[in-house]
Amino acid sequence: MEQKRYVVGLGEVLWDVLPEGKKLGGAPANFAYHAGQFLGTDNTIAISALGQDELADETIQALKDHGLNDLMPNVPFPTGTVQVKLSGDGIPTYDIKENVAWDNIPYDDDIRRIAQNCRAVCFGSLAQRSQVSRETIHRFLDDTPADCLKIFDINLRQQFYTKEIIKESIQRCNVLKINDEELVLIGRMFGYPGLDIENKCWLILGKYNLDMLVLTCGTNGSYVFTPGNVSFQDTPKVEVADTVGAGDSFTGSFCAAILSGKTVAEAHKRAVEVSAFVCTQNGAMPTLPESLKK
């Protein structure tokens, strides 16, 4: 019997505590959910850690409600939360609580088994702010098969990243996903601020021997760089409900398309259409219409 191959979102799972209530968040679950809408939910899974508290139970239930598989060991730390405060004109500020469960993801036998049968994994920089989870992410990546798609969705948050974490992550991935603001920061950090955005991308692609570099520029479109080629797509104009999870939906649907054998240009077009739709919906995990799944 053929061994099951997994598509994995690896890292933080947390609750955004907003003035009107709390919502489940975290890029890994969003990524796995959107990949699963195309590939089926059987082989897609979110990996993190939960506390031994009521929020942990609520997390498992919320994931089940979205048809999402999870592998989240319980650890003696609180389940992650982010306090979101809104200023008078509605601008949010975030307080991402530290020393929480997802800072302490253990690399156990169950997680190792998933790594050894992993078809694609998406990870970011935030869950690497602590040594325990950073080592787990590194060990997971090191244990994946040679043909695994390893996507580093850089996702810089507050002060929770270092040059070393970013460099090690780019060295361990074969696909880098970054936005235009992050590219400026990386350019300063790594000492090539004078280049235009395309030349920065070509430089990073070649320097780290990447298969792909995905650059999103908000309303100014997006690019996918591969050795010798670049795909560009305009960003569709839509009525935005909120942008929560739009980037993760882009990554999840792009990854699913590549795994399904679509060309980079076809995968890019699908990712742009999916993320535009997600912007028209409330929350990070809306159900996609069938027309987008073709």
Short mmCIF file of C-alpha atoms in Angstrom, two decimals:
data_model
loop_
_atom_site.label_atom_id
_atom_site.label_comp_id
_atom_site.label_asym_id
_atom_site.label_seq_id
_atom_site.Cartn_x
_atom_site.Cartn_y
_atom_site.Cartn_z
CA MET A 1 0.00 0.00 0.00
CA GLU A 2 1.32 3.45 -0.93
CA GLN A 3 2.39 5.59 2.04
CA LYS A 4 0.23 8.67 2.64
CA ARG A 5 2.02 11.96 1.82
CA TYR A 6 1.18 15.07 3.84
CA VAL A 7 0.87 18.80 3.18
CA VAL A 8 1.72 20.58 6.42
CA GLY A 9 1.34 24.00 8.00
CA LEU A 10 3.94 24.10 10.79
CA GLY A 11 4.21 26.72 13.54
CA GLU A 12 1.99 29.02 15.56
CA VAL A 13 -1.65 28.44 16.40
CA LEU A 14 -3.24 31.28 18.34
CA TRP A 15 -6.38 33.19 19.13
CA ASP A 16 -6.73 36.84 18.09
CA VAL A 17 -8.54 38.42 21.04
CA LEU A 18 -10.45 41.33 19.47
CA PRO A 19 -12.77 43.85 21.12
CA GLU A 20 -15.77 41.96 19.66
CA GLY A 21 -14.51 38.52 20.67
CA LYS A 22 -11.82 36.01 19.74
CA LYS A 23 -10.97 34.33 16.44
CA LEU A 24 -8.69 31.39 15.72
CA GLY A 25 -5.59 32.49 13.81
CA GLY A 26 -2.09 31.52 12.86
CA ALA A 27 -0.65 31.16 9.37
CA PRO A 28 0.00 27.37 9.47
CA ALA A 29 -3.67 26.45 9.99
CA ASN A 30 -4.77 28.96 7.36
CA PHE A 31 -2.27 27.53 4.87
CA ALA A 32 -3.30 23.92 5.54
CA TYR A 33 -7.00 24.80 5.28
CA HIS A 34 -6.63 26.43 1.87
CA ALA A 35 -4.34 23.74 0.48
CA GLY A 36 -6.91 21.20 1.69
CA GLN A 37 -9.73 22.85 -0.25
CA PHE A 38 -7.91 21.79 -3.43
CA LEU A 39 -6.07 18.62 -2.41
CA GLY A 40 -8.70 17.22 -0.04
CA THR A 41 -8.50 17.34 3.73
CA ASP A 42 -7.25 13.77 4.26
CA ASN A 43 -3.60 14.62 3.63
CA THR A 44 -3.45 18.22 4.90
CA ILE A 45 -2.55 18.89 8.52
CA ALA A 46 -1.68 21.77 10.87
CA ILE A 47 1.13 21.05 13.35
CA SER A 48 1.66 23.15 16.48
CA ALA A 49 1.25 22.78 20.26
CA LEU A 50 -1.59 23.59 22.64
CA GLY A 51 -1.83 24.20 26.36
CA GLN A 52 -3.76 22.20 28.92
CA ASP A 53 -6.59 24.70 29.14
CA GLU A 54 -10.07 25.51 27.84
CA LEU A 55 -8.62 27.38 24.85
CA ALA A 56 -6.90 24.17 23.75
CA ASP A 57 -10.27 22.38 23.65
CA GLU A 58 -11.80 25.32 21.77
CA THR A 59 -8.92 25.21 19.26
CA ILE A 60 -9.46 21.53 18.48
CA GLN A 61 -13.19 22.13 18.05
CA ALA A 62 -12.62 25.14 15.77
CA LEU A 63 -10.22 23.13 13.60
CA LYS A 64 -12.75 20.29 13.40
CA ASP A 65 -15.46 22.78 12.41
CA HIS A 66 -13.27 23.71 9.43
CA GLY A 67 -12.56 20.07 8.56
CA LEU A 68 -8.88 20.54 9.36
CA ASN A 69 -6.63 17.76 10.65
CA ASP A 70 -4.21 18.68 13.40
CA LEU A 71 -1.26 17.29 15.30
CA MET A 72 -0.90 19.51 18.35
CA PRO A 73 0.63 17.96 21.47
CA ASN A 74 -0.46 19.41 24.81
CA VAL A 75 2.37 21.12 26.70
CA PRO A 76 2.46 22.86 30.13
CA PHE A 77 2.20 26.37 28.71
CA PRO A 78 -0.90 28.47 27.91
CA THR A 79 -2.50 28.19 24.46
CA GLY A 80 -1.34 31.16 22.38
CA THR A 81 -3.24 34.44 22.27
CA VAL A 82 -2.77 37.82 20.61
CA GLN A 83 -4.36 40.86 22.22
CA VAL A 84 -5.65 43.14 19.45
CA LYS A 85 -6.37 46.75 20.38
CA LEU A 86 -7.97 49.24 18.01
CA SER A 87 -7.16 52.95 18.06
CA GLY A 88 -9.90 55.57 17.67
CA ASP A 89 -9.59 55.39 13.88
CA GLY A 90 -9.64 51.58 13.83
CA ILE A 91 -5.90 50.93 13.38
CA PRO A 92 -5.00 47.66 15.16
CA THR A 93 -2.00 47.08 17.42
CA TYR A 94 -0.96 43.55 18.42
CA ASP A 95 0.48 42.08 21.59
CA ILE A 96 1.62 38.54 20.72
CA LYS A 97 1.92 36.76 24.07
CA GLU A 98 5.26 35.03 24.68
CA ASN A 99 6.25 31.71 26.30
CA VAL A 100 3.04 30.04 25.13
CA ALA A 101 2.33 26.54 23.84
CA TRP A 102 3.40 27.14 20.23
CA ASP A 103 6.77 28.40 21.49
CA ASN A 104 7.29 24.88 22.85
CA ILE A 105 6.39 22.47 20.03
CA PRO A 106 8.08 19.14 20.86
CA TYR A 107 9.65 17.05 18.10
CA ASP A 108 8.00 13.76 18.98
CA ASP A 109 7.68 10.51 17.03
CA ASP A 110 4.29 11.45 15.57
CA ILE A 111 5.63 14.71 14.16
CA ARG A 112 8.75 12.94 12.85
CA ARG A 113 6.56 10.41 11.02
CA ILE A 114 4.70 13.24 9.27
CA ALA A 115 8.02 14.89 8.33
CA GLN A 116 9.33 11.68 6.78
CA ASN A 117 6.21 11.46 4.60
CA CYS A 118 5.84 15.16 3.85
CA ARG A 119 4.98 16.35 0.35
CA ALA A 120 4.98 20.07 1.18
CA VAL A 121 5.46 22.14 4.33
CA CYS A 122 4.94 25.84 4.97
CA PHE A 123 6.70 27.52 7.91
CA GLY A 124 7.45 31.09 8.96
CA SER A 125 9.70 33.14 11.20
CA LEU A 126 7.32 33.80 14.12
CA ALA A 127 7.29 30.26 15.57
CA GLN A 128 11.11 30.34 15.50
CA ARG A 129 11.32 33.10 18.12
CA SER A 130 11.87 30.39 20.78
CA GLN A 131 14.64 27.81 20.69
CA VAL A 132 12.36 24.80 21.31
CA SER A 133 10.03 25.41 18.35
CA ARG A 134 12.91 26.62 16.16
CA GLU A 135 14.75 23.33 16.70
CA THR A 136 11.57 21.36 16.01
CA ILE A 137 11.04 23.22 12.73
CA HIS A 138 14.67 22.64 11.71
CA ARG A 139 14.51 18.93 12.56
CA PHE A 140 11.22 18.58 10.69
CA LEU A 141 12.69 20.21 7.57
CA ASP A 142 15.83 18.09 7.79
CA ASP A 143 13.72 14.90 7.96
CA THR A 144 11.57 15.63 4.89
CA PRO A 145 12.08 13.67 1.63
CA ALA A 146 14.28 15.16 -1.09
CA ASP A 147 11.26 16.04 -3.27
CA CYS A 148 9.42 17.95 -0.52
CA LEU A 149 8.26 21.50 -1.31
CA LYS A 150 9.61 23.56 1.61
CA ILE A 151 7.96 26.99 1.65
CA PHE A 152 9.34 29.71 3.91
CA ASP A 153 6.52 32.26 4.20
CA ILE A 154 8.66 34.81 5.99
CA ASN A 155 5.78 36.62 7.80
CA LEU A 156 7.83 39.11 9.87
CA ARG A 157 5.98 40.11 13.05
CA GLN A 158 6.94 42.84 15.54
CA GLN A 159 10.48 42.24 16.83
CA PHE A 160 10.22 38.43 16.64
CA TYR A 161 12.92 37.73 14.07
CA THR A 162 16.67 37.96 13.63
CA LYS A 163 19.01 37.99 10.66
CA GLU A 164 20.26 34.53 11.68
CA ILE A 165 16.74 33.01 11.82
CA ILE A 166 15.90 34.43 8.38
CA LYS A 167 19.17 33.31 6.80
CA GLU A 168 18.92 29.75 8.19
CA SER A 169 15.30 29.51 7.04
CA ILE A 170 16.07 30.64 3.49
CA GLN A 171 18.91 28.11 3.38
CA ARG A 172 16.49 25.33 4.42
CA CYS A 173 13.65 26.18 2.02
CA ASN A 174 13.28 25.79 -1.73
CA VAL A 175 10.43 28.32 -2.08
CA LEU A 176 10.52 31.76 -0.45
CA LYS A 177 7.33 33.81 -0.08
CA ILE A 178 7.81 37.46 0.85
CA ASN A 179 5.93 40.75 0.52
CA ASP A 180 7.28 44.07 -0.72
CA GLU A 181 7.68 45.60 2.77
CA GLU A 182 9.54 42.53 4.02
CA LEU A 183 11.78 42.63 0.95
CA VAL A 184 12.86 46.18 1.86
CA LEU A 185 13.71 45.05 5.40
CA ILE A 186 15.63 42.01 4.15
CA GLY A 187 17.49 44.20 1.66
CA ARG A 188 18.65 46.47 4.48
CA MET A 189 19.45 43.55 6.78
CA PHE A 190 21.54 41.68 4.21
CA GLY A 191 23.23 44.73 2.75
CA TYR A 192 21.74 45.29 -0.71
CA PRO A 193 19.36 48.25 -0.26
CA GLY A 194 20.16 49.96 -3.59
CA LEU A 195 18.68 47.34 -5.94
CA ASP A 196 15.16 47.60 -7.34
CA ILE A 197 12.67 44.96 -6.21
CA GLU A 198 13.09 42.64 -9.19
CA ASN A 199 16.89 42.62 -8.94
CA LYS A 200 16.68 41.96 -5.19
CA CYS A 201 14.49 38.94 -5.96
CA TRP A 202 16.83 37.62 -8.67
CA LEU A 203 19.77 38.03 -6.30
CA ILE A 204 18.09 36.08 -3.46
CA LEU A 205 16.83 33.37 -5.85
CA GLY A 206 20.35 32.76 -7.17
CA LYS A 207 22.29 33.23 -3.94
CA TYR A 208 20.20 30.64 -2.08
CA ASN A 209 19.61 28.34 -5.07
CA LEU A 210 15.82 28.56 -4.68
CA ASP A 211 13.34 26.89 -7.01
CA MET A 212 10.89 29.80 -6.65
CA LEU A 213 10.56 33.20 -5.01
CA VAL A 214 7.01 34.53 -4.60
CA LEU A 215 6.71 38.30 -4.08
CA THR A 216 3.36 39.90 -3.23
CA CYS A 217 2.98 43.67 -3.51
CA GLY A 218 -0.56 44.27 -2.23
CA THR A 219 -2.62 46.20 -4.77
CA ASN A 220 0.45 46.48 -7.04
CA GLY A 221 0.34 42.85 -8.14
CA SER A 222 2.53 39.82 -7.45
CA TYR A 223 5.48 38.00 -9.00
CA VAL A 224 6.78 34.45 -9.07
CA PHE A 225 10.48 34.25 -9.94
CA THR A 226 11.95 30.94 -11.12
CA PRO A 227 15.44 30.51 -12.62
CA GLY A 228 15.32 32.41 -15.92
CA ASN A 229 11.60 33.30 -15.79
CA VAL A 230 9.18 35.61 -14.00
CA SER A 231 5.38 35.48 -13.82
CA PHE A 232 3.46 38.68 -13.01
CA GLN A 233 -0.23 38.99 -12.13
CA ASP A 234 -2.22 42.14 -11.43
CA THR A 235 -4.17 42.21 -8.18
CA PRO A 236 -7.92 42.11 -8.92
CA LYS A 237 -9.95 45.08 -7.68
CA VAL A 238 -12.49 43.79 -5.16
CA GLU A 239 -14.59 45.13 -2.32
CA VAL A 240 -12.53 44.22 0.73
CA ALA A 241 -14.26 42.85 3.84
CA ASP A 242 -10.93 42.14 5.56
CA THR A 243 -7.49 40.95 4.49
CA VAL A 244 -7.06 38.41 7.31
CA GLY A 245 -5.54 35.20 5.95
CA ALA A 246 -5.41 36.44 2.35
CA GLY A 247 -1.66 35.87 2.11
CA ASP A 248 -1.99 32.37 3.59
CA SER A 249 -4.75 31.54 1.10
CA PHE A 250 -2.42 32.67 -1.71
CA THR A 251 0.34 30.36 -0.46
CA GLY A 252 -1.95 27.39 0.20
CA SER A 253 -3.69 27.53 -3.17
CA PHE A 254 -0.40 28.16 -5.03
CA CYS A 255 1.22 25.16 -3.31
CA ALA A 256 -1.79 22.93 -4.07
CA ALA A 257 -1.71 23.92 -7.75
CA ILE A 258 2.01 23.17 -8.10
CA LEU A 259 1.51 19.78 -6.42
CA SER A 260 -1.37 19.08 -8.82
CA GLY A 261 0.95 19.53 -11.79
CA LYS A 262 -0.09 23.02 -12.89
CA THR A 263 2.50 25.36 -14.39
CA VAL A 264 3.89 28.24 -12.33
CA ALA A 265 1.80 30.72 -14.35
CA GLU A 266 -1.39 28.66 -13.81
CA ALA A 267 -0.67 28.25 -10.09
CA HIS A 268 0.05 31.97 -9.78
CA LYS A 269 -3.25 32.90 -11.47
CA ARG A 270 -5.19 30.60 -9.15
CA ALA A 271 -3.44 32.00 -6.05
CA VAL A 272 -4.28 35.58 -7.04
CA GLU A 273 -7.95 34.73 -7.66
CA VAL A 274 -8.28 32.81 -4.38
CA SER A 275 -6.65 35.52 -2.24
CA ALA A 276 -8.83 38.19 -3.89
CA PHE A 277 -11.93 36.17 -3.00
CA VAL A 278 -10.75 35.70 0.61
CA CYS A 279 -10.40 39.51 0.89
CA THR A 280 -14.13 39.82 0.09
CA GLN A 281 -15.04 37.50 2.99
CA ASN A 282 -14.84 37.89 6.76
CA GLY A 283 -12.20 35.72 8.43
CA ALA A 284 -9.28 33.66 7.20
CA MET A 285 -11.03 30.39 6.31
CA PRO A 286 -14.05 30.97 4.07
CA THR A 287 -15.35 28.16 1.87
CA LEU A 288 -14.24 28.70 -1.71
CA PRO A 289 -16.82 28.67 -4.51
CA GLU A 290 -16.52 25.72 -6.90
CA SER A 291 -15.66 28.08 -9.77
CA LEU A 292 -12.30 28.82 -8.10
CA LYS A 293 -11.44 25.15 -7.65
CA LYS A 294 -11.20 24.31 -11.36
#
